[in-house]
PDB file of C-alpha atoms in Angstrom:
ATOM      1  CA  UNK A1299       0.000   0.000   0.000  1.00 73.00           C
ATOM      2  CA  UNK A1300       2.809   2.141   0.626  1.00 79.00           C
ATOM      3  CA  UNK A1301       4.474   1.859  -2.670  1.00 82.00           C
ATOM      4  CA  UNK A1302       1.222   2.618  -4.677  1.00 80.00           C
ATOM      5  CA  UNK A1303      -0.006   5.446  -2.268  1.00 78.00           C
ATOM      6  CA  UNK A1304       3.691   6.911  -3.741  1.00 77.00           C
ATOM      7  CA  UNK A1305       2.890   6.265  -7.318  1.00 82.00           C
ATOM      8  CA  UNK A1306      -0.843   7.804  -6.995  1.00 80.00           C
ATOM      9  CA  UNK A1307       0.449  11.223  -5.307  1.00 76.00           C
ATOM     10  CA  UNK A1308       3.757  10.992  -7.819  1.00 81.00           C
ATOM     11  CA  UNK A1309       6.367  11.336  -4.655  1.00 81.00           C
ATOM     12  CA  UNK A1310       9.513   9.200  -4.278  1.00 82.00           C
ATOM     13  CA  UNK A1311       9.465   5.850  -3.054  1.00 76.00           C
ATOM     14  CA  UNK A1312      12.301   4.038  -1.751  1.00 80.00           C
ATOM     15  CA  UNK A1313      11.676  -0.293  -1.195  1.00 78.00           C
ATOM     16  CA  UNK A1314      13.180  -1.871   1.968  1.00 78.00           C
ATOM     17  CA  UNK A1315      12.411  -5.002   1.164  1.00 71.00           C
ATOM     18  CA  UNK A1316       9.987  -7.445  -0.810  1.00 67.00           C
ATOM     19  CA  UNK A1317       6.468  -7.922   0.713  1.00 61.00           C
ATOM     20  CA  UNK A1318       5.457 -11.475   1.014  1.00 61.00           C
ATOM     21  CA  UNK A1319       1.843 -12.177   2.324  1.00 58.00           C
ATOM     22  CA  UNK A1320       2.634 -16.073   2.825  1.00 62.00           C
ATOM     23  CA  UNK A1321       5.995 -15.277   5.364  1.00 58.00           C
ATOM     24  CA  UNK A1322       4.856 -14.594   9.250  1.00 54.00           C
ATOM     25  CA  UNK A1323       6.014 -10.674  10.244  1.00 50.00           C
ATOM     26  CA  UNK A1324       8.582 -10.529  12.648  1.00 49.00           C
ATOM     27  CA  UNK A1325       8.799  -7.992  15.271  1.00 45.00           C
ATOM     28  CA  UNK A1326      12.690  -7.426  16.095  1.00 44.00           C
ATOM     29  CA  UNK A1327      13.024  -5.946  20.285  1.00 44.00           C
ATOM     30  CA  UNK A1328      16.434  -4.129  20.654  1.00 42.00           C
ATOM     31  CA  UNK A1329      16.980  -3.610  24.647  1.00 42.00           C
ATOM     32  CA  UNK A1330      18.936  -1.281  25.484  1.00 44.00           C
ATOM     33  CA  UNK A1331      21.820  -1.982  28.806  1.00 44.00           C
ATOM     34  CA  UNK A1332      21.829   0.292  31.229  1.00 41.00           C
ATOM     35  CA  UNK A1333      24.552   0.767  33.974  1.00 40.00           C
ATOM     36  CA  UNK A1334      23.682   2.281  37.226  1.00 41.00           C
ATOM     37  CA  UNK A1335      26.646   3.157  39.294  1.00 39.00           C
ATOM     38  CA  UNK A1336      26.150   4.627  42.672  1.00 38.00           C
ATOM     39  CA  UNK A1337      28.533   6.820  44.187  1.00 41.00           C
ATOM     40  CA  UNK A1338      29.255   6.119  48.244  1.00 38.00           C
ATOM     41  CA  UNK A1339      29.091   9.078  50.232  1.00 40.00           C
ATOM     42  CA  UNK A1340      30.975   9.084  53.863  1.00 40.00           C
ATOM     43  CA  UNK A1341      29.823  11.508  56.265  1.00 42.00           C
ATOM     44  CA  UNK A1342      32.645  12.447  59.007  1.00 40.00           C
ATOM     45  CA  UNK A1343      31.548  14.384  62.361  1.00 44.00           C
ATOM     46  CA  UNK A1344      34.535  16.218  63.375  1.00 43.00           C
ATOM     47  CA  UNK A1345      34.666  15.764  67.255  1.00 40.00           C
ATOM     48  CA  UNK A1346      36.480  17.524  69.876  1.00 42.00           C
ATOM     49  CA  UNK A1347      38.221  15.434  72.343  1.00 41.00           C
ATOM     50  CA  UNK A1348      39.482  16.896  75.189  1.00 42.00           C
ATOM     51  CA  UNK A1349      41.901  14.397  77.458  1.00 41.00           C
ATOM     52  CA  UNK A1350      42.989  14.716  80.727  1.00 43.00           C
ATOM     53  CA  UNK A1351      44.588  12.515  83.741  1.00 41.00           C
ATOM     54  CA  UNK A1352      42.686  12.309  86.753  1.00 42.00           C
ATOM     55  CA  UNK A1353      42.944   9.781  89.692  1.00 46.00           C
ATOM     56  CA  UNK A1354      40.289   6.950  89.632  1.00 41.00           C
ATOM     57  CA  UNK A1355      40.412   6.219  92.722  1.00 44.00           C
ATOM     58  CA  UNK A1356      42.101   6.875  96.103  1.00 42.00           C
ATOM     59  CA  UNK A1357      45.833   6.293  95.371  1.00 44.00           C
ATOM     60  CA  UNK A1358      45.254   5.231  91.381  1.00 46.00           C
ATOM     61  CA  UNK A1359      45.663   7.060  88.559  1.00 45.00           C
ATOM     62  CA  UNK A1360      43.807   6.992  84.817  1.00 47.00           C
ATOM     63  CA  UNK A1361      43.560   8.550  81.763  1.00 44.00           C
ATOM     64  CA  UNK A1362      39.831  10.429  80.851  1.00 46.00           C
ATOM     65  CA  UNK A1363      38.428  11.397  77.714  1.00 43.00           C
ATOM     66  CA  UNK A1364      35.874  14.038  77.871  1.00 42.00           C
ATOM     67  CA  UNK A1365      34.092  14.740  74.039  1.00 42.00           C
ATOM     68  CA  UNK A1366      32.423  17.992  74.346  1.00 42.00           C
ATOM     69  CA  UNK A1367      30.652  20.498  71.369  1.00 41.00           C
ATOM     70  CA  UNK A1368      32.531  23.250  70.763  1.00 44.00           C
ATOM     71  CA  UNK A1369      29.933  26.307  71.484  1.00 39.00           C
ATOM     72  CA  UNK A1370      30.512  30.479  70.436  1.00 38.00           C
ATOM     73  CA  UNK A1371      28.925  33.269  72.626  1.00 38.00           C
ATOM     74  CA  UNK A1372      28.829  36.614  71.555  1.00 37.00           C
ATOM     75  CA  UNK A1373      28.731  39.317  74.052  1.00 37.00           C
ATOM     76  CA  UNK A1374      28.870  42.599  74.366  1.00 36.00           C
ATOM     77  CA  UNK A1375      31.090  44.203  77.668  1.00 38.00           C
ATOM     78  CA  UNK A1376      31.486  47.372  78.759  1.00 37.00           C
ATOM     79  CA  UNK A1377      33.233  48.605  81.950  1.00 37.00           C
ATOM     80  CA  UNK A1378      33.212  52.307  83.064  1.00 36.00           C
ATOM     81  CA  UNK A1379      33.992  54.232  86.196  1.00 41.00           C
ATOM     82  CA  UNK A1380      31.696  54.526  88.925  1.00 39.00           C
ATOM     83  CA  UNK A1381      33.814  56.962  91.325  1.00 36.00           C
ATOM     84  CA  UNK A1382      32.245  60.648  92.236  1.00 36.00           C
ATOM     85  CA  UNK A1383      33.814  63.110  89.939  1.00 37.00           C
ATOM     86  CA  UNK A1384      33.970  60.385  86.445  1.00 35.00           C
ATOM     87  CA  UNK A1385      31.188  61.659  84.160  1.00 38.00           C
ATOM     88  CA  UNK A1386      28.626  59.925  86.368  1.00 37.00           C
ATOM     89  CA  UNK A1387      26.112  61.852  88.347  1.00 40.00           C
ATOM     90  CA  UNK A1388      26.461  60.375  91.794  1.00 36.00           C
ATOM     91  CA  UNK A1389      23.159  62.570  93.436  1.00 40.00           C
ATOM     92  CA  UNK A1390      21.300  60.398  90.669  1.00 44.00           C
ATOM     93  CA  UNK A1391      21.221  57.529  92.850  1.00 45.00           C
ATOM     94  CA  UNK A1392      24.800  55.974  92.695  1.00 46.00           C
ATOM     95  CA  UNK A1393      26.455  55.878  96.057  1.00 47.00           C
ATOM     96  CA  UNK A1394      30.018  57.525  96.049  1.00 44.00           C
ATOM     97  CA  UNK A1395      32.717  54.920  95.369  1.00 46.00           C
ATOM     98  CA  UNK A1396      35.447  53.503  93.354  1.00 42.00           C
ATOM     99  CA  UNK A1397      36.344  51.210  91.039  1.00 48.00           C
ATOM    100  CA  UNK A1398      35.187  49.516  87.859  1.00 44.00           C
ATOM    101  CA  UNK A1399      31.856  47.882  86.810  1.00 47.00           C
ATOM    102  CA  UNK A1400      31.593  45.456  83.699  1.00 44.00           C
ATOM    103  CA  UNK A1401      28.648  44.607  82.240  1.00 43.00           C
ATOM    104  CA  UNK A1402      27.819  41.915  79.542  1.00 43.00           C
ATOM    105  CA  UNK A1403      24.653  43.068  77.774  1.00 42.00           C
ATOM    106  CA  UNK A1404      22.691  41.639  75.452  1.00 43.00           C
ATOM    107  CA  UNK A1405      21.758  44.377  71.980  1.00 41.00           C
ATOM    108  CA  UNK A1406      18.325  44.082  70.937  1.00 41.00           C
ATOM    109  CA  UNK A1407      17.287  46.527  67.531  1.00 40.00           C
ATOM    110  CA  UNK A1408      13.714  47.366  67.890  1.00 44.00           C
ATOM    111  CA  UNK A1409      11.843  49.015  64.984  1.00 50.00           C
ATOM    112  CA  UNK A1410       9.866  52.034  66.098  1.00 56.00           C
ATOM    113  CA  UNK A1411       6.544  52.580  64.715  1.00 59.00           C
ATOM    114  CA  UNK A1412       5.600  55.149  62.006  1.00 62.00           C
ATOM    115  CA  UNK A1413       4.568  58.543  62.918  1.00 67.00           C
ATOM    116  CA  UNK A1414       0.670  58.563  63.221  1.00 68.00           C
ATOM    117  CA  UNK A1415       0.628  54.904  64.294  1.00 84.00           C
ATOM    118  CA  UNK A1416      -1.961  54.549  67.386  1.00 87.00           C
ATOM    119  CA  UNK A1417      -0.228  52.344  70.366  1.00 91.00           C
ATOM    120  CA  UNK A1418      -2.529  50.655  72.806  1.00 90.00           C
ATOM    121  CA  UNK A1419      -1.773  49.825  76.266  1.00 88.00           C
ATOM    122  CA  UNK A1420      -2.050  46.174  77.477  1.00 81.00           C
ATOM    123  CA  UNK A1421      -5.805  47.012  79.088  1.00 83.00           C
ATOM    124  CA  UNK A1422      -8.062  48.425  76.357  1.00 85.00           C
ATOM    125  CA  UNK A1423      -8.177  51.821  78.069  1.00 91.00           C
ATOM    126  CA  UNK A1424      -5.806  54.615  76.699  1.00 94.00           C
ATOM    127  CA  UNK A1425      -3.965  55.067  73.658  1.00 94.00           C
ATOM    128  CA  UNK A1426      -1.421  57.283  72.078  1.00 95.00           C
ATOM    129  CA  UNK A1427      -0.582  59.277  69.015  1.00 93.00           C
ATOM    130  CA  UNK A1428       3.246  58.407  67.683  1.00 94.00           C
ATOM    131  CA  UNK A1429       4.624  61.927  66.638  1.00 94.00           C
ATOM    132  CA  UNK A1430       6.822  63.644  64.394  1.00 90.00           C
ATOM    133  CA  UNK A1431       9.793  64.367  66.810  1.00 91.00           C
ATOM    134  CA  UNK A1432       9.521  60.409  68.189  1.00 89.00           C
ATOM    135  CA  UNK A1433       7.295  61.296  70.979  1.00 93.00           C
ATOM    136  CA  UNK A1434       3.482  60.680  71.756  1.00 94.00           C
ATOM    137  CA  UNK A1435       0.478  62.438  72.359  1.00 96.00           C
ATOM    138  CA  UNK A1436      -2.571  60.791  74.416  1.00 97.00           C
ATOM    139  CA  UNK A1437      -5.395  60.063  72.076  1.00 95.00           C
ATOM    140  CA  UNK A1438      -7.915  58.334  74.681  1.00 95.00           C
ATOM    141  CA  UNK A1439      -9.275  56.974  77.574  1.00 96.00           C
ATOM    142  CA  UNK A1440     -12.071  54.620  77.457  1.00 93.00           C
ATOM    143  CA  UNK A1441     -11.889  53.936  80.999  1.00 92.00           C
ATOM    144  CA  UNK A1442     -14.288  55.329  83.713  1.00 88.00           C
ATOM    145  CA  UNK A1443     -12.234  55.761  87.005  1.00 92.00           C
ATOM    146  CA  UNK A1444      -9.331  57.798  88.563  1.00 94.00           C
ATOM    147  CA  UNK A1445      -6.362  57.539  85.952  1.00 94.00           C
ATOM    148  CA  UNK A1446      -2.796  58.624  85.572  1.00 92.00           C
ATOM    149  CA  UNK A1447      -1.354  59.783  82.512  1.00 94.00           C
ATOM    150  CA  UNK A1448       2.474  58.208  82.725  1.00 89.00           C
ATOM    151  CA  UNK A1449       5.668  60.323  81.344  1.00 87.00           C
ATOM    152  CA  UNK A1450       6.801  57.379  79.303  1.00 86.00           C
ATOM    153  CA  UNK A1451       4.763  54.878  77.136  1.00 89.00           C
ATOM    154  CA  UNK A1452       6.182  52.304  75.457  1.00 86.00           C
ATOM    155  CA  UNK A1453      10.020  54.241  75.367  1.00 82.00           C
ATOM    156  CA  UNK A1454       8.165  57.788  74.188  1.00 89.00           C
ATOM    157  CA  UNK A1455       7.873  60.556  76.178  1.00 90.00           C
ATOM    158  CA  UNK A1456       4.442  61.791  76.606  1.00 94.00           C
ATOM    159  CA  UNK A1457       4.224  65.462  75.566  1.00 95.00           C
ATOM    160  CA  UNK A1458       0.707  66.774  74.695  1.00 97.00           C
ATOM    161  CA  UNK A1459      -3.263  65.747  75.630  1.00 97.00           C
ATOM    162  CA  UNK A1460      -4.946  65.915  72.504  1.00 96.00           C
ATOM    163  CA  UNK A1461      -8.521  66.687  71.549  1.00 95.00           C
ATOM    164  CA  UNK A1462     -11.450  64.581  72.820  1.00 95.00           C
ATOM    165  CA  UNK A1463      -9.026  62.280  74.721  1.00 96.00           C
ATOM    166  CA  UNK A1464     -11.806  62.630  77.629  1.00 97.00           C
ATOM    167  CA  UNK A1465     -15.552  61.905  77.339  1.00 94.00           C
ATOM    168  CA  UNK A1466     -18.716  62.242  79.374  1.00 95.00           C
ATOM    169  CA  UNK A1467     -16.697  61.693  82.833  1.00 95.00           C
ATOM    170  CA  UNK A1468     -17.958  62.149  86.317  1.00 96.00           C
ATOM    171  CA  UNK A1469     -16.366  61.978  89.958  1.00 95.00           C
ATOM    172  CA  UNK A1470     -12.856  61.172  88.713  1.00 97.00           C
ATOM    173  CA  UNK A1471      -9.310  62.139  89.228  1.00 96.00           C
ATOM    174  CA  UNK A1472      -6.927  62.731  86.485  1.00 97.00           C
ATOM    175  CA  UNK A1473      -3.459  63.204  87.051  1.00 96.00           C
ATOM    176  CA  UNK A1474      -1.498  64.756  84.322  1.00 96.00           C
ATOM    177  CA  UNK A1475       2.888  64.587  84.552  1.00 91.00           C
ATOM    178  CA  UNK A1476       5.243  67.307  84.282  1.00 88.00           C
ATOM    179  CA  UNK A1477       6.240  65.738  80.437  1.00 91.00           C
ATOM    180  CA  UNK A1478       2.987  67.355  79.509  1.00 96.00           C
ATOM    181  CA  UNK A1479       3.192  71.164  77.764  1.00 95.00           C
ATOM    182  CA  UNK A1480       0.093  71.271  75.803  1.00 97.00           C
ATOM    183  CA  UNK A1481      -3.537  70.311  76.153  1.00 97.00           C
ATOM    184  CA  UNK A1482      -5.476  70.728  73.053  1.00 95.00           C
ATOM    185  CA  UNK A1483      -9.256  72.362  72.671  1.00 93.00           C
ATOM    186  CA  UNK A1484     -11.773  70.363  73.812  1.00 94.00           C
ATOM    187  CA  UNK A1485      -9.372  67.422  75.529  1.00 96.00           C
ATOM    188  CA  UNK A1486     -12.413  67.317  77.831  1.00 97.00           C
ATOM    189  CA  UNK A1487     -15.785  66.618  76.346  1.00 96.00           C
ATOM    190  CA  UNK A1488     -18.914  66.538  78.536  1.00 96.00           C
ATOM    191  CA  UNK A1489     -16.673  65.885  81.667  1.00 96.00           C
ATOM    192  CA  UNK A1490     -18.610  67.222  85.335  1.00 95.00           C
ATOM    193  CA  UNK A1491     -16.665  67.185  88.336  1.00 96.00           C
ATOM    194  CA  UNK A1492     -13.322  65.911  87.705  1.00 97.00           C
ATOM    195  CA  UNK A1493     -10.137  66.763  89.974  1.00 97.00           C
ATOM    196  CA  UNK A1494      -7.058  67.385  87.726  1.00 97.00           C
ATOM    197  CA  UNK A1495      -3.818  66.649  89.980  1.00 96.00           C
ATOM    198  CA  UNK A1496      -0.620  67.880  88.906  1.00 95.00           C
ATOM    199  CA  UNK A1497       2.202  70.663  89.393  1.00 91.00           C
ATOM    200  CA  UNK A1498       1.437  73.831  90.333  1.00 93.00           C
ATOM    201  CA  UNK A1499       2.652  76.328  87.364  1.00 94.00           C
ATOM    202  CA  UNK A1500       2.426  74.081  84.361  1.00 95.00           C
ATOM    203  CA  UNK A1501      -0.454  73.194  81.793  1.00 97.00           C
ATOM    204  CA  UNK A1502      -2.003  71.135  84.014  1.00 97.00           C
ATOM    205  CA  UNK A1503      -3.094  74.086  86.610  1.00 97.00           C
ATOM    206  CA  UNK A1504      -4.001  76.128  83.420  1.00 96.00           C
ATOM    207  CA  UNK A1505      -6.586  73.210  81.861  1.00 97.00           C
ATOM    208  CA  UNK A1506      -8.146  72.806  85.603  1.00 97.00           C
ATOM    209  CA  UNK A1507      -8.673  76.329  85.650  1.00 96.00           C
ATOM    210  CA  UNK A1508     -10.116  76.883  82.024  1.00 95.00           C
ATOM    211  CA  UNK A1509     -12.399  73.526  82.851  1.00 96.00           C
ATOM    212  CA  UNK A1510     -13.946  74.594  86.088  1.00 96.00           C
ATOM    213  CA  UNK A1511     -12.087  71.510  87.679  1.00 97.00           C
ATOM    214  CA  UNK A1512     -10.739  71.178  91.209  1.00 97.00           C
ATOM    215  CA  UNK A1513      -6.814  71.570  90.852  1.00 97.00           C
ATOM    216  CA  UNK A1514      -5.217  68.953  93.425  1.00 96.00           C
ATOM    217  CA  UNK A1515      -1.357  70.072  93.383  1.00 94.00           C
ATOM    218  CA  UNK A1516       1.737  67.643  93.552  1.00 88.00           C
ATOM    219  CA  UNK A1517       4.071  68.354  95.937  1.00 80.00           C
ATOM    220  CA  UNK A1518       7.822  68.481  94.623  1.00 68.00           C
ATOM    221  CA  UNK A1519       8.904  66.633  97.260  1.00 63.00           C
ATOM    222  CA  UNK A1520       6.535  63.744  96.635  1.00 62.00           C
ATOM    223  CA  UNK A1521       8.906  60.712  95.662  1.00 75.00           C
ATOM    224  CA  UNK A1522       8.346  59.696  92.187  1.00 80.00           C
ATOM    225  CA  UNK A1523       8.274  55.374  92.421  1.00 86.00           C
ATOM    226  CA  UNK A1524      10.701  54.390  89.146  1.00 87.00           C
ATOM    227  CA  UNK A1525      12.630  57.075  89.031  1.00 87.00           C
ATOM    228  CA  UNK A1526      15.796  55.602  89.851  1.00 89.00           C
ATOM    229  CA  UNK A1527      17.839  57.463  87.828  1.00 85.00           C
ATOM    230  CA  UNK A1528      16.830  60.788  89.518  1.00 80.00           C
ATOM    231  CA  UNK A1529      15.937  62.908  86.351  1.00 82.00           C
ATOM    232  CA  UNK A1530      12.313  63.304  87.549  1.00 79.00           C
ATOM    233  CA  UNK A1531      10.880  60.747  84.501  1.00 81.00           C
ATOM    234  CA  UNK A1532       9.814  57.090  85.242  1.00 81.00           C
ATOM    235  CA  UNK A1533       9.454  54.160  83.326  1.00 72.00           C
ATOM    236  CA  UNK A1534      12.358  54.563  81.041  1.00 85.00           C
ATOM    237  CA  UNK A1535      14.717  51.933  79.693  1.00 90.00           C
ATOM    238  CA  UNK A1536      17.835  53.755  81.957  1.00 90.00           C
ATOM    239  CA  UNK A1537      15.784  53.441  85.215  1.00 90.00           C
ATOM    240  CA  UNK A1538      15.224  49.841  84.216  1.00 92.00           C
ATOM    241  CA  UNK A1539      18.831  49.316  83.680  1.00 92.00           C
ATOM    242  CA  UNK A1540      20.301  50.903  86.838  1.00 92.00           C
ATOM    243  CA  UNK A1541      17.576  48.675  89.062  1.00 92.00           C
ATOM    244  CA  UNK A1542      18.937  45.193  87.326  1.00 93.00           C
ATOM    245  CA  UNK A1543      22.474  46.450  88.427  1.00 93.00           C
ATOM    246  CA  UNK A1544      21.496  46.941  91.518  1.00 92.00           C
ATOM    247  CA  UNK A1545      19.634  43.606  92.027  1.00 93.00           C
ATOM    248  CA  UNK A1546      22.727  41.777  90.510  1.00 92.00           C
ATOM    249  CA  UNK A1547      24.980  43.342  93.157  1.00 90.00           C
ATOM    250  CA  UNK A1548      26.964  45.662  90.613  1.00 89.00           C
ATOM    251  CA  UNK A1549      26.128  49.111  91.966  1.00 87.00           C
ATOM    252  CA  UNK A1550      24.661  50.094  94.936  1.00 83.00           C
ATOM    253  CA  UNK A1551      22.042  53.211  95.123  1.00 81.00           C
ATOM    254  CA  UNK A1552      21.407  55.336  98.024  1.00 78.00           C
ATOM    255  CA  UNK A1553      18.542  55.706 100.544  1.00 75.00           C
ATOM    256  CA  UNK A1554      16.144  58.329  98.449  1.00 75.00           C
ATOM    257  CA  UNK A1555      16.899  56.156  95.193  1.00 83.00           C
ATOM    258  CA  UNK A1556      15.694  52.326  97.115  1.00 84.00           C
ATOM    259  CA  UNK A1557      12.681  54.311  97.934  1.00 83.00           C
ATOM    260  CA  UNK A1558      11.700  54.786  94.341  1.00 86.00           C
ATOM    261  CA  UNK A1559      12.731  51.792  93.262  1.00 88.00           C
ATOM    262  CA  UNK A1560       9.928  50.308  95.431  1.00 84.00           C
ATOM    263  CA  UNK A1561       7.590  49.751  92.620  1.00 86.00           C
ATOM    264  CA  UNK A1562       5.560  46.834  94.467  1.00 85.00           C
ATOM    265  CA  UNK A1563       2.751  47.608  96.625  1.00 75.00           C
ATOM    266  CA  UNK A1564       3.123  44.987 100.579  1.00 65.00           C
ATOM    267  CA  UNK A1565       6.355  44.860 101.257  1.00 70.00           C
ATOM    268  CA  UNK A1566       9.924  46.969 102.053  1.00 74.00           C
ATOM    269  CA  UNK A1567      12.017  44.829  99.969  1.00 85.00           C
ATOM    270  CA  UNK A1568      13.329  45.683  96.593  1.00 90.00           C
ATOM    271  CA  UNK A1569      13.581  42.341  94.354  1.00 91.00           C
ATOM    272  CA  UNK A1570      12.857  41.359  91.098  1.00 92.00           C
ATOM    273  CA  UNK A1571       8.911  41.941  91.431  1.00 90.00           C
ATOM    274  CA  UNK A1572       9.906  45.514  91.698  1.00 90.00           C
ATOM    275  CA  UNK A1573      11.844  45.344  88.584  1.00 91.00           C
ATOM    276  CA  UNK A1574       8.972  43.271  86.919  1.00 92.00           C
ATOM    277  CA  UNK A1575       6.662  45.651  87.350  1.00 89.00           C
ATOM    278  CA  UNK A1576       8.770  49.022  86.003  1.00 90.00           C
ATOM    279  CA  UNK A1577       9.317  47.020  83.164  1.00 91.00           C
ATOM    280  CA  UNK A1578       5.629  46.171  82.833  1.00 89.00           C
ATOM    281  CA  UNK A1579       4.992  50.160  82.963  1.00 87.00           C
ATOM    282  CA  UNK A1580       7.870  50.770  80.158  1.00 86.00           C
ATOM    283  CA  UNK A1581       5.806  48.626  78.296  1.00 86.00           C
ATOM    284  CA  UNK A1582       2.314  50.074  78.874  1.00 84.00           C
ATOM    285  CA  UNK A1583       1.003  46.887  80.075  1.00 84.00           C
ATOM    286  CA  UNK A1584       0.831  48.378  83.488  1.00 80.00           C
ATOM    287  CA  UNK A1585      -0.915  51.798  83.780  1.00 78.00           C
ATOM    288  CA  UNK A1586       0.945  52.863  86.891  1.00 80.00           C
ATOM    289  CA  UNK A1587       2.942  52.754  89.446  1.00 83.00           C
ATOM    290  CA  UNK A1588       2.554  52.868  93.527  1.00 77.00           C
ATOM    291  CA  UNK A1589       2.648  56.296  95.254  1.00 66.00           C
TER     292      UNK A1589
END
């Protein structure tokens, strides 16, 4: 069929062979050999074998081998004076002395968030504003009893009260920090009898006055709890730092600093529950502190 489909469409043929109906067709098979080789791999585990000669017993004497992983820490160290007179402000809180103090610190890189950013505190009742110059303003309060604006939140100083951050409130107490130098327009919305306590000369006074509110003043004596490092601010990573020294042994702090570092309501002691909870109010998961 092949050779006269070729004639009929007039295209070259070329014959491979003879057809003969009468012979059987027989279907040749070529297999094709195929070598697999496979490659041995040999995994060695370096070890590091560290031998030394001990006695046994009482009298004897051995050889032994100790295999241990060799491990890498990183650290960071840094060792500075803490003598009066050395850069360090000893009326801060460290007591006069000499010597050196080394500390191995871990560095953690936190990402601050973007200006405008809203940051919550850990109970669902007051927020704040991030700002352009890496501080905050307070937005809100959704709570409905006495409350204490802090210095710090969260690392950023607290610097204004902005508008409608109180509504409708009745019978409370609000005390507003030094850190604060402006209170917007209408901070206060529908708010009857509330009691602003804060320092005598600054915007607080002013807003209590412009409000109709009582004006409850702080006295500058009053011990501020958390401010360990004596620069009138609480909650901040440095007062945080100093009180973990202390607790470790490495400096020691004076009288009027131990009594701010009392951050624990029950007892006279200064331990870590203290230094649990400033960290707890650096973070905003607290809302504040003992007075």
């Amino acid at each position: 069929y092949a050779e006269t489909y070729a004639k009929e469409e007039n295209i070259p043929f070329v014959s491979i062979g003879v057809f003969d109906p009468d012979k059987p067709i027989v279907t040749t098979t070529t297999t094709k050999k195929t070598t697999t080789t496979t490659k041995a791999t040999t995994t060695t585990k370096k070890t590091t074998t560290t031998t030394k000669t001990a006695p046994i017993e009482t009298g004897g004497s051995g050889t032994q081998t100790t295999t241990k992983k060799p491990t890498t820490t990183t650290t960071t160290t840094i060792t500075y004076p803490i003598e009066s007179g050395s850069g360090i402000d000893v009326s801060s809180g460290i007591e006069s002395g000499s010597g050196t103090q080394t500390t191995t610190a871990k560095t953690v890189t936190t990402a601050k968030p973007p200006i405008g950013d809203l940051l919550a505190d850990g109970y669902g009742i007051s927020a704040y504003f991030v700002l352009s110059d890496n501080t905050v303003s307070f937005a809100i309060y959704e709570g409905v009893g006495d409350f204490e604006i802090p210095e710090v939140f969260k690392g950023y100083d607290v610097v204004e009260i902005d508008i409608g951050a109180f509504w409708e409130l009745d019978g409370v107490t609000i005390t507003i920090p030094k850190s604060i130098k402006e209170i917007k327009p209408e901070a206060f919305i529908d708010c009857a009898n509330v009691t602003i306590r804060g320092y005598s000369g600054t915007v607080a006074e002013t807003a209590a006055a412009e409000y109709g509110f009582d004006f409850v003043p702080i006295e500058e004596t009053e011990i501020i709890v958390g401010d360990i490092d004596g620069d009138g601010k609480t909650g901040k990573v440095n007062d945080i730092v100093m009180l973990a020294k202390y607790l470790k042994g490495n400096i020691k702090l004076n009288s009027e600093t131990l009594s701010k570092a009392q951050c624990t309501k029950g007892d006279s002691v200064i331990d870590t529950a203290d230094l649990t909870a400033l960290i707890a109010y650096l973070m905003g998961t607290v809302s504040k502190l003992p007075s």
